C-alpha cells in the first residue's frame, strides 16, 4: 500500500477530522507528525496510536505562526528523515451574519483558515521542491463551493483555498516538482467547529442541521487515506463529501 511508511504531518490533529485521520493512517502504517495548540489532547492522540503499535510524534503549534509550521516540518525530518504528505487541516468556523460586524472573528478565520494554510505551504514547499515529490492535502468546506447566509467570511476563506490549491497543482506540473494536491469539501461533519460560533441565531440553525444530518469525521479520514494511497503519478484534485441525506 502507498500509505505504509509514509511520513504524514497533520495540523489540527488534536480532535475531529485530524484526530480520526491520524488514527486511520497509523493503522495503515504511516508515521505521524501531529500538530495543534492543545498539548493534552495531542498527547492522548499520540498515546492511543502508540498503544496500537503505530508511530507518532507531536508538537504544540499554532498554524498562524510561520515558525511553528517550520518547526513541525523540522521535527518530521529530525525524527523520520523526510516528509511525504502534509495535511493542512486546522480550521475555525465562527459563522455570523455580516450585519453583526464580528470583525475579530472574521480576522481569526482569515488567520487560521487561509494564512494558516499559506504558512504550511511555505514551510513544506522547499522540501517537496528539493525532493521533487510530495503531497499537500487541505480541508476546505462545501462553503468553499456554494454560498449561504451567515457564512460569508468563512466561505471566503474556503473559496480562497480552492483557488490556491489548484494553482499550486498547476505550477508544480509546469515546474516538474511532482507535488500532488487534494482539497476536501466536507458538508455536515460532527466535529468541534460549531463550538466556535458565537452568533446565537446562526449557532441554533447549525445545531439543528448537524443534529439531523451530521456524520462522523472518520468519513473524511477515509478520503484522506484514499488520496494518499493513489500511485505517485495520479492526482485526485477535489473531493466533495457529506451525509447522503443532507441536501447541502
PDB file of N, CA and C in Angstrom, residues 35-132:
ATOM      1  N   UNK A  35       0.336  18.125  14.895  1.00  0.00           N
ATOM      2  CA  UNK A  35       0.447  19.497  15.379  1.00  0.00           C
ATOM      3  C   UNK A  35      -0.906  20.081  15.725  1.00  0.00           C
ATOM      4  N   UNK A  36      -0.977  20.824  16.823  1.00  0.00           N
ATOM      5  CA  UNK A  36      -2.190  21.534  17.248  1.00  0.00           C
ATOM      6  C   UNK A  36      -1.816  22.382  18.465  1.00  0.00           C
ATOM      7  N   UNK A  37      -2.771  23.130  18.990  1.00  0.00           N
ATOM      8  CA  UNK A  37      -2.487  24.028  20.116  1.00  0.00           C
ATOM      9  C   UNK A  37      -2.639  23.353  21.475  1.00  0.00           C
ATOM     10  N   UNK A  38      -3.419  22.271  21.556  1.00  0.00           N
ATOM     11  CA  UNK A  38      -3.756  21.677  22.854  1.00  0.00           C
ATOM     12  C   UNK A  38      -2.877  20.464  23.155  1.00  0.00           C
ATOM     13  N   UNK A  39      -1.944  20.656  24.071  1.00  0.00           N
ATOM     14  CA  UNK A  39      -0.943  19.624  24.344  1.00  0.00           C
ATOM     15  C   UNK A  39      -1.558  18.342  24.882  1.00  0.00           C
ATOM     16  N   UNK A  40      -2.463  18.441  25.834  1.00  0.00           N
ATOM     17  CA  UNK A  40      -3.011  17.235  26.444  1.00  0.00           C
ATOM     18  C   UNK A  40      -3.758  16.378  25.432  1.00  0.00           C
ATOM     19  N   UNK A  41      -4.505  17.030  24.552  1.00  0.00           N
ATOM     20  CA  UNK A  41      -5.240  16.282  23.535  1.00  0.00           C
ATOM     21  C   UNK A  41      -4.280  15.638  22.541  1.00  0.00           C
ATOM     22  N   UNK A  42      -3.234  16.368  22.160  1.00  0.00           N
ATOM     23  CA  UNK A  42      -2.226  15.797  21.266  1.00  0.00           C
ATOM     24  C   UNK A  42      -1.561  14.580  21.909  1.00  0.00           C
ATOM     25  N   UNK A  43      -1.242  14.708  23.185  1.00  0.00           N
ATOM     26  CA  UNK A  43      -0.587  13.609  23.888  1.00  0.00           C
ATOM     27  C   UNK A  43      -1.497  12.379  23.932  1.00  0.00           C
ATOM     28  N   UNK A  44      -2.794  12.599  24.096  1.00  0.00           N
ATOM     29  CA  UNK A  44      -3.748  11.487  24.123  1.00  0.00           C
ATOM     30  C   UNK A  44      -3.820  10.795  22.770  1.00  0.00           C
ATOM     31  N   UNK A  45      -3.850  11.593  21.696  1.00  0.00           N
ATOM     32  CA  UNK A  45      -3.879  11.016  20.348  1.00  0.00           C
ATOM     33  C   UNK A  45      -2.612  10.208  20.097  1.00  0.00           C
ATOM     34  N   UNK A  46      -1.462  10.794  20.447  1.00  0.00           N
ATOM     35  CA  UNK A  46      -0.197  10.086  20.255  1.00  0.00           C
ATOM     36  C   UNK A  46      -0.175   8.771  21.035  1.00  0.00           C
ATOM     37  N   UNK A  47      -0.592   8.812  22.293  1.00  0.00           N
ATOM     38  CA  UNK A  47      -0.530   7.617  23.136  1.00  0.00           C
ATOM     39  C   UNK A  47      -1.444   6.522  22.615  1.00  0.00           C
ATOM     40  N   UNK A  48      -2.613   6.920  22.110  1.00  0.00           N
ATOM     41  CA  UNK A  48      -3.531   5.943  21.526  1.00  0.00           C
ATOM     42  C   UNK A  48      -2.883   5.241  20.341  1.00  0.00           C
ATOM     43  N   UNK A  49      -2.200   6.009  19.501  1.00  0.00           N
ATOM     44  CA  UNK A  49      -1.516   5.433  18.336  1.00  0.00           C
ATOM     45  C   UNK A  49      -0.399   4.494  18.782  1.00  0.00           C
ATOM     46  N   UNK A  50       0.401   4.939  19.756  1.00  0.00           N
ATOM     47  CA  UNK A  50       1.497   4.104  20.239  1.00  0.00           C
ATOM     48  C   UNK A  50       0.972   2.813  20.856  1.00  0.00           C
ATOM     49  N   UNK A  51      -0.117   2.908  21.598  1.00  0.00           N
ATOM     50  CA  UNK A  51      -0.697   1.725  22.247  1.00  0.00           C
ATOM     51  C   UNK A  51      -1.179   0.695  21.225  1.00  0.00           C
ATOM     52  N   UNK A  52      -1.513   1.177  20.034  1.00  0.00           N
ATOM     53  CA  UNK A  52      -1.998   0.288  18.978  1.00  0.00           C
ATOM     54  C   UNK A  52      -0.880  -0.162  18.055  1.00  0.00           C
ATOM     55  N   UNK A  53       0.367   0.151  18.426  1.00  0.00           N
ATOM     56  CA  UNK A  53       1.510  -0.300  17.650  1.00  0.00           C
ATOM     57  C   UNK A  53       1.929   0.622  16.526  1.00  0.00           C
ATOM     58  N   UNK A  54       1.375   1.835  16.486  1.00  0.00           N
ATOM     59  CA  UNK A  54       1.718   2.787  15.442  1.00  0.00           C
ATOM     60  C   UNK A  54       2.858   3.696  15.849  1.00  0.00           C
ATOM     61  N   UNK A  55       3.200   4.608  14.953  1.00  0.00           N
ATOM     62  CA  UNK A  55       4.285   5.555  15.192  1.00  0.00           C
ATOM     63  C   UNK A  55       3.746   6.982  15.097  1.00  0.00           C
ATOM     64  N   UNK A  56       4.065   7.799  16.099  1.00  0.00           N
ATOM     65  CA  UNK A  56       3.607   9.187  16.079  1.00  0.00           C
ATOM     66  C   UNK A  56       4.432  10.035  17.039  1.00  0.00           C
ATOM     67  N   UNK A  57       4.705  11.255  16.625  1.00  0.00           N
ATOM     68  CA  UNK A  57       5.271  12.282  17.489  1.00  0.00           C
ATOM     69  C   UNK A  57       4.373  13.506  17.378  1.00  0.00           C
ATOM     70  N   UNK A  58       4.505  14.419  18.314  1.00  0.00           N
ATOM     71  CA  UNK A  58       3.668  15.617  18.226  1.00  0.00           C
ATOM     72  C   UNK A  58       4.446  16.842  18.672  1.00  0.00           C
ATOM     73  N   UNK A  59       3.900  17.983  18.314  1.00  0.00           N
ATOM     74  CA  UNK A  59       4.457  19.256  18.744  1.00  0.00           C
ATOM     75  C   UNK A  59       3.326  20.271  18.883  1.00  0.00           C
ATOM     76  N   UNK A  60       3.295  20.961  19.995  1.00  0.00           N
ATOM     77  CA  UNK A  60       2.319  22.028  20.177  1.00  0.00           C
ATOM     78  C   UNK A  60       2.670  23.161  19.227  1.00  0.00           C
ATOM     79  N   UNK A  61       1.695  23.617  18.454  1.00  0.00           N
ATOM     80  CA  UNK A  61       1.971  24.660  17.478  1.00  0.00           C
ATOM     81  C   UNK A  61       0.694  25.406  17.117  1.00  0.00           C
ATOM     82  N   UNK A  62       0.882  26.573  16.548  1.00  0.00           N
ATOM     83  CA  UNK A  62      -0.214  27.430  16.106  1.00  0.00           C
ATOM     84  C   UNK A  62       0.007  27.708  14.630  1.00  0.00           C
ATOM     85  N   UNK A  63      -0.939  27.314  13.782  1.00  0.00           N
ATOM     86  CA  UNK A  63      -0.734  27.452  12.339  1.00  0.00           C
ATOM     87  C   UNK A  63      -0.626  28.904  11.900  1.00  0.00           C
ATOM     88  N   UNK A  64      -1.087  29.832  12.731  1.00  0.00           N
ATOM     89  CA  UNK A  64      -0.992  31.248  12.359  1.00  0.00           C
ATOM     90  C   UNK A  64       0.417  31.796  12.507  1.00  0.00           C
ATOM     91  N   UNK A  65       1.311  31.012  13.118  1.00  0.00           N
ATOM     92  CA  UNK A  65       2.704  31.435  13.318  1.00  0.00           C
ATOM     93  C   UNK A  65       3.607  30.688  12.339  1.00  0.00           C
ATOM     94  N   UNK A  66       4.192  31.386  11.373  1.00  0.00           N
ATOM     95  CA  UNK A  66       5.022  30.714  10.367  1.00  0.00           C
ATOM     96  C   UNK A  66       6.099  29.816  10.974  1.00  0.00           C
ATOM     97  N   UNK A  67       6.759  30.281  12.030  1.00  0.00           N
ATOM     98  CA  UNK A  67       7.845  29.492  12.612  1.00  0.00           C
ATOM     99  C   UNK A  67       7.355  28.180  13.197  1.00  0.00           C
ATOM    100  N   UNK A  68       6.140  28.165  13.720  1.00  0.00           N
ATOM    101  CA  UNK A  68       5.590  26.921  14.255  1.00  0.00           C
ATOM    102  C   UNK A  68       5.414  25.873  13.161  1.00  0.00           C
ATOM    103  N   UNK A  69       5.007  26.316  11.984  1.00  0.00           N
ATOM    104  CA  UNK A  69       4.861  25.399  10.859  1.00  0.00           C
ATOM    105  C   UNK A  69       6.217  24.860  10.426  1.00  0.00           C
ATOM    106  N   UNK A  70       7.197  25.743  10.367  1.00  0.00           N
ATOM    107  CA  UNK A  70       8.548  25.328  10.001  1.00  0.00           C
ATOM    108  C   UNK A  70       9.105  24.334  11.016  1.00  0.00           C
ATOM    109  N   UNK A  71       8.856  24.589  12.298  1.00  0.00           N
ATOM    110  CA  UNK A  71       9.345  23.693  13.350  1.00  0.00           C
ATOM    111  C   UNK A  71       8.720  22.308  13.247  1.00  0.00           C
ATOM    112  N   UNK A  72       7.458  22.251  12.835  1.00  0.00           N
ATOM    113  CA  UNK A  72       6.788  20.966  12.688  1.00  0.00           C
ATOM    114  C   UNK A  72       7.434  20.156  11.553  1.00  0.00           C
ATOM    115  N   UNK A  73       7.750  20.831  10.470  1.00  0.00           N
ATOM    116  CA  UNK A  73       8.442  20.163   9.368  1.00  0.00           C
ATOM    117  C   UNK A  73       9.824  19.689   9.818  1.00  0.00           C
ATOM    118  N   UNK A  74      10.517  20.531  10.569  1.00  0.00           N
ATOM    119  CA  UNK A  74      11.843  20.151  11.070  1.00  0.00           C
ATOM    120  C   UNK A  74      11.765  18.955  12.009  1.00  0.00           C
ATOM    121  N   UNK A  75      10.719  18.889  12.817  1.00  0.00           N
ATOM    122  CA  UNK A  75      10.531  17.732  13.700  1.00  0.00           C
ATOM    123  C   UNK A  75      10.372  16.456  12.877  1.00  0.00           C
ATOM    124  N   UNK A  76       9.569  16.533  11.834  1.00  0.00           N
ATOM    125  CA  UNK A  76       9.376  15.361  10.976  1.00  0.00           C
ATOM    126  C   UNK A  76      10.692  14.895  10.374  1.00  0.00           C
ATOM    127  N   UNK A  77      11.480  15.827   9.895  1.00  0.00           N
ATOM    128  CA  UNK A  77      12.769  15.477   9.287  1.00  0.00           C
ATOM    129  C   UNK A  77      13.733  14.907  10.323  1.00  0.00           C
ATOM    130  N   UNK A  78      13.716  15.480  11.525  1.00  0.00           N
ATOM    131  CA  UNK A  78      14.625  15.028  12.576  1.00  0.00           C
ATOM    132  C   UNK A  78      14.298  13.595  13.015  1.00  0.00           C
ATOM    133  N   UNK A  79      13.016  13.313  13.183  1.00  0.00           N
ATOM    134  CA  UNK A  79      12.609  12.005  13.702  1.00  0.00           C
ATOM    135  C   UNK A  79      12.561  10.945  12.604  1.00  0.00           C
ATOM    136  N   UNK A  80      12.007  11.316  11.447  1.00  0.00           N
ATOM    137  CA  UNK A  80      11.758  10.323  10.403  1.00  0.00           C
ATOM    138  C   UNK A  80      12.584  10.533   9.129  1.00  0.00           C
ATOM    139  N   UNK A  81      13.304  11.644   9.040  1.00  0.00           N
ATOM    140  CA  UNK A  81      14.215  11.846   7.918  1.00  0.00           C
ATOM    141  C   UNK A  81      13.628  12.443   6.663  1.00  0.00           C
ATOM    142  N   UNK A  82      12.307  12.619   6.631  1.00  0.00           N
ATOM    143  CA  UNK A  82      11.669  13.141   5.425  1.00  0.00           C
ATOM    144  C   UNK A  82      10.231  13.518   5.733  1.00  0.00           C
ATOM    145  N   UNK A  83       9.546  14.092   4.725  1.00  0.00           N
ATOM    146  CA  UNK A  83       8.103  14.318   4.777  1.00  0.00           C
ATOM    147  C   UNK A  83       7.528  13.901   3.426  1.00  0.00           C
ATOM    148  N   UNK A  84       6.457  13.122   3.458  1.00  0.00           N
ATOM    149  CA  UNK A  84       5.786  12.716   2.229  1.00  0.00           C
ATOM    150  C   UNK A  84       4.477  13.453   1.998  1.00  0.00           C
ATOM    151  N   UNK A  85       3.768  13.726   3.092  1.00  0.00           N
ATOM    152  CA  UNK A  85       2.437  14.328   2.979  1.00  0.00           C
ATOM    153  C   UNK A  85       2.270  15.376   4.061  1.00  0.00           C
ATOM    154  N   UNK A  86       1.640  16.497   3.701  1.00  0.00           N
ATOM    155  CA  UNK A  86       1.254  17.485   4.710  1.00  0.00           C
ATOM    156  C   UNK A  86      -0.249  17.718   4.573  1.00  0.00           C
ATOM    157  N   UNK A  87      -0.981  17.384   5.634  1.00  0.00           N
ATOM    158  CA  UNK A  87      -2.425  17.555   5.673  1.00  0.00           C
ATOM    159  C   UNK A  87      -2.730  18.809   6.477  1.00  0.00           C
ATOM    160  N   UNK A  88      -3.079  19.878   5.772  1.00  0.00           N
ATOM    161  CA  UNK A  88      -3.349  21.177   6.391  1.00  0.00           C
ATOM    162  C   UNK A  88      -4.830  21.226   6.745  1.00  0.00           C
ATOM    163  N   UNK A  89      -5.123  20.893   7.983  1.00  0.00           N
ATOM    164  CA  UNK A  89      -6.489  20.600   8.393  1.00  0.00           C
ATOM    165  C   UNK A  89      -7.055  21.576   9.422  1.00  0.00           C
ATOM    166  N   UNK A  90      -6.209  22.367  10.075  1.00  0.00           N
ATOM    167  CA  UNK A  90      -6.694  23.269  11.132  1.00  0.00           C
ATOM    168  C   UNK A  90      -7.693  24.271  10.565  1.00  0.00           C
ATOM    169  N   UNK A  91      -8.762  24.544  11.312  1.00  0.00           N
ATOM    170  CA  UNK A  91      -9.758  25.490  10.836  1.00  0.00           C
ATOM    171  C   UNK A  91     -10.714  25.951  11.922  1.00  0.00           C
ATOM    172  N   UNK A  92     -11.316  27.102  11.700  1.00  0.00           N
ATOM    173  CA  UNK A  92     -12.321  27.677  12.595  1.00  0.00           C
ATOM    174  C   UNK A  92     -13.563  28.040  11.785  1.00  0.00           C
ATOM    175  N   UNK A  93     -14.746  27.987  12.427  1.00  0.00           N
ATOM    176  CA  UNK A  93     -15.986  28.349  11.729  1.00  0.00           C
ATOM    177  C   UNK A  93     -16.919  29.184  12.610  1.00  0.00           C
ATOM    178  N   UNK A  94     -16.462  30.327  13.129  1.00  0.00           N
ATOM    179  CA  UNK A  94     -17.370  31.187  13.898  1.00  0.00           C
ATOM    180  C   UNK A  94     -18.297  31.983  12.978  1.00  0.00           C
ATOM    181  N   UNK A  95     -19.221  31.284  12.348  1.00  0.00           N
ATOM    182  CA  UNK A  95     -20.124  31.919  11.390  1.00  0.00           C
ATOM    183  C   UNK A  95     -21.016  32.966  12.048  1.00  0.00           C
ATOM    184  N   UNK A  96     -21.340  33.979  11.282  1.00  0.00           N
ATOM    185  CA  UNK A  96     -22.270  35.022  11.718  1.00  0.00           C
ATOM    186  C   UNK A  96     -22.715  35.795  10.487  1.00  0.00           C
ATOM    187  N   UNK A  97     -23.792  36.545  10.629  1.00  0.00           N
ATOM    188  CA  UNK A  97     -24.225  37.417   9.532  1.00  0.00           C
ATOM    189  C   UNK A  97     -23.326  38.640   9.493  1.00  0.00           C
ATOM    190  N   UNK A  98     -23.094  39.134   8.294  1.00  0.00           N
ATOM    191  CA  UNK A  98     -22.205  40.288   8.147  1.00  0.00           C
ATOM    192  C   UNK A  98     -22.691  41.483   8.956  1.00  0.00           C
ATOM    193  N   UNK A  99     -24.008  41.631   9.109  1.00  0.00           N
ATOM    194  CA  UNK A  99     -24.565  42.765   9.844  1.00  0.00           C
ATOM    195  C   UNK A  99     -24.198  42.744  11.325  1.00  0.00           C
ATOM    196  N   UNK A 100     -23.722  41.611  11.825  1.00  0.00           N
ATOM    197  CA  UNK A 100     -23.291  41.538  13.219  1.00  0.00           C
ATOM    198  C   UNK A 100     -21.902  42.126  13.426  1.00  0.00           C
ATOM    199  N   UNK A 101     -21.171  42.347  12.340  1.00  0.00           N
ATOM    200  CA  UNK A 101     -19.864  43.029  12.364  1.00  0.00           C
ATOM    201  C   UNK A 101     -18.883  42.403  13.367  1.00  0.00           C
ATOM    202  N   UNK A 102     -18.751  41.089  13.305  1.00  0.00           N
ATOM    203  CA  UNK A 102     -17.839  40.388  14.214  1.00  0.00           C
ATOM    204  C   UNK A 102     -16.424  40.361  13.611  1.00  0.00           C
ATOM    205  N   UNK A 103     -15.828  41.524  13.560  1.00  0.00           N
ATOM    206  CA  UNK A 103     -14.538  41.692  12.894  1.00  0.00           C
ATOM    207  C   UNK A 103     -13.439  40.822  13.510  1.00  0.00           C
ATOM    208  N   UNK A 104     -13.430  40.688  14.814  1.00  0.00           N
ATOM    209  CA  UNK A 104     -12.418  39.864  15.463  1.00  0.00           C
ATOM    210  C   UNK A 104     -12.495  38.426  14.963  1.00  0.00           C
ATOM    211  N   UNK A 105     -13.709  37.914  14.854  1.00  0.00           N
ATOM    212  CA  UNK A 105     -13.891  36.548  14.377  1.00  0.00           C
ATOM    213  C   UNK A 105     -13.559  36.443  12.888  1.00  0.00           C
ATOM    214  N   UNK A 106     -13.870  37.468  12.122  1.00  0.00           N
ATOM    215  CA  UNK A 106     -13.509  37.461  10.702  1.00  0.00           C
ATOM    216  C   UNK A 106     -11.995  37.299  10.561  1.00  0.00           C
ATOM    217  N   UNK A 107     -11.266  38.098  11.333  1.00  0.00           N
ATOM    218  CA  UNK A 107      -9.803  38.057  11.249  1.00  0.00           C
ATOM    219  C   UNK A 107      -9.244  36.715  11.720  1.00  0.00           C
ATOM    220  N   UNK A 108      -9.880  36.129  12.734  1.00  0.00           N
ATOM    221  CA  UNK A 108      -9.432  34.807  13.203  1.00  0.00           C
ATOM    222  C   UNK A 108      -9.567  33.767  12.101  1.00  0.00           C
ATOM    223  N   UNK A 109     -10.680  33.818  11.389  1.00  0.00           N
ATOM    224  CA  UNK A 109     -10.877  32.857  10.300  1.00  0.00           C
ATOM    225  C   UNK A 109      -9.871  33.065   9.181  1.00  0.00           C
ATOM    226  N   UNK A 110      -9.607  34.302   8.843  1.00  0.00           N
ATOM    227  CA  UNK A 110      -8.607  34.590   7.801  1.00  0.00           C
ATOM    228  C   UNK A 110      -7.233  34.098   8.249  1.00  0.00           C
ATOM    229  N   UNK A 111      -6.906  34.349   9.506  1.00  0.00           N
ATOM    230  CA  UNK A 111      -5.584  33.959  10.017  1.00  0.00           C
ATOM    231  C   UNK A 111      -5.406  32.445  10.040  1.00  0.00           C
ATOM    232  N   UNK A 112      -6.410  31.708  10.488  1.00  0.00           N
ATOM    233  CA  UNK A 112      -6.294  30.251  10.619  1.00  0.00           C
ATOM    234  C   UNK A 112      -6.593  29.546   9.299  1.00  0.00           C
ATOM    235  N   UNK A 113      -7.746  29.850   8.707  1.00  0.00           N
ATOM    236  CA  UNK A 113      -8.216  29.083   7.549  1.00  0.00           C
ATOM    237  C   UNK A 113      -7.442  29.373   6.275  1.00  0.00           C
ATOM    238  N   UNK A 114      -6.978  30.600   6.121  1.00  0.00           N
ATOM    239  CA  UNK A 114      -6.257  30.966   4.903  1.00  0.00           C
ATOM    240  C   UNK A 114      -4.757  31.141   5.152  1.00  0.00           C
ATOM    241  N   UNK A 115      -4.408  32.038   6.061  1.00  0.00           N
ATOM    242  CA  UNK A 115      -2.985  32.248   6.333  1.00  0.00           C
ATOM    243  C   UNK A 115      -2.343  30.995   6.919  1.00  0.00           C
ATOM    244  N   UNK A 116      -3.105  30.234   7.711  1.00  0.00           N
ATOM    245  CA  UNK A 116      -2.571  29.005   8.270  1.00  0.00           C
ATOM    246  C   UNK A 116      -2.168  28.014   7.191  1.00  0.00           C
ATOM    247  N   UNK A 117      -2.975  27.928   6.132  1.00  0.00           N
ATOM    248  CA  UNK A 117      -2.634  27.061   5.006  1.00  0.00           C
ATOM    249  C   UNK A 117      -1.416  27.605   4.269  1.00  0.00           C
ATOM    250  N   UNK A 118      -1.385  28.897   4.055  1.00  0.00           N
ATOM    251  CA  UNK A 118      -0.227  29.511   3.392  1.00  0.00           C
ATOM    252  C   UNK A 118       1.054  29.276   4.193  1.00  0.00           C
ATOM    253  N   UNK A 119       0.960  29.394   5.511  1.00  0.00           N
ATOM    254  CA  UNK A 119       2.131  29.149   6.355  1.00  0.00           C
ATOM    255  C   UNK A 119       2.615  27.706   6.229  1.00  0.00           C
ATOM    256  N   UNK A 120       1.664  26.777   6.158  1.00  0.00           N
ATOM    257  CA  UNK A 120       2.031  25.374   5.988  1.00  0.00           C
ATOM    258  C   UNK A 120       2.687  25.119   4.643  1.00  0.00           C
ATOM    259  N   UNK A 121       2.148  25.727   3.609  1.00  0.00           N
ATOM    260  CA  UNK A 121       2.733  25.577   2.275  1.00  0.00           C
ATOM    261  C   UNK A 121       4.140  26.167   2.247  1.00  0.00           C
ATOM    262  N   UNK A 122       4.303  27.337   2.851  1.00  0.00           N
ATOM    263  CA  UNK A 122       5.622  27.966   2.890  1.00  0.00           C
ATOM    264  C   UNK A 122       6.631  27.049   3.594  1.00  0.00           C
ATOM    265  N   UNK A 123       6.186  26.380   4.652  1.00  0.00           N
ATOM    266  CA  UNK A 123       7.091  25.531   5.430  1.00  0.00           C
ATOM    267  C   UNK A 123       7.499  24.276   4.679  1.00  0.00           C
ATOM    268  N   UNK A 124       6.573  23.689   3.933  1.00  0.00           N
ATOM    269  CA  UNK A 124       6.848  22.383   3.321  1.00  0.00           C
ATOM    270  C   UNK A 124       7.319  22.478   1.889  1.00  0.00           C
ATOM    271  N   UNK A 125       6.984  23.536   1.179  1.00  0.00           N
ATOM    272  CA  UNK A 125       7.285  23.596  -0.248  1.00  0.00           C
ATOM    273  C   UNK A 125       8.773  23.446  -0.571  1.00  0.00           C
ATOM    274  N   UNK A 126       9.671  24.081   0.166  1.00  0.00           N
ATOM    275  CA  UNK A 126      11.093  23.883  -0.149  1.00  0.00           C
ATOM    276  C   UNK A 126      11.522  22.419  -0.089  1.00  0.00           C
ATOM    277  N   UNK A 127      10.990  21.669   0.872  1.00  0.00           N
ATOM    278  CA  UNK A 127      11.322  20.243   0.976  1.00  0.00           C
ATOM    279  C   UNK A 127      10.791  19.459  -0.217  1.00  0.00           C
ATOM    280  N   UNK A 128       9.550  19.709  -0.574  1.00  0.00           N
ATOM    281  CA  UNK A 128       8.944  18.975  -1.680  1.00  0.00           C
ATOM    282  C   UNK A 128       9.604  19.333  -3.011  1.00  0.00           C
ATOM    283  N   UNK A 129       9.966  20.599  -3.178  1.00  0.00           N
ATOM    284  CA  UNK A 129      10.655  21.012  -4.404  1.00  0.00           C
ATOM    285  C   UNK A 129      12.017  20.337  -4.496  1.00  0.00           C
ATOM    286  N   UNK A 130      12.716  20.283  -3.363  1.00  0.00           N
ATOM    287  CA  UNK A 130      14.050  19.684  -3.337  1.00  0.00           C
ATOM    288  C   UNK A 130      14.000  18.192  -3.655  1.00  0.00           C
ATOM    289  N   UNK A 131      13.016  17.494  -3.099  1.00  0.00           N
ATOM    290  CA  UNK A 131      12.947  16.049  -3.323  1.00  0.00           C
ATOM    291  C   UNK A 131      12.123  15.679  -4.559  1.00  0.00           C
ATOM    292  N   UNK A 132      11.511  16.699  -5.184  1.00  0.00           N
ATOM    293  CA  UNK A 132      10.686  16.520  -6.393  1.00  0.00           C
ATOM    294  C   UNK A 132       9.574  15.493  -6.181  1.00  0.00           C
TER     295      UNK A 132
END
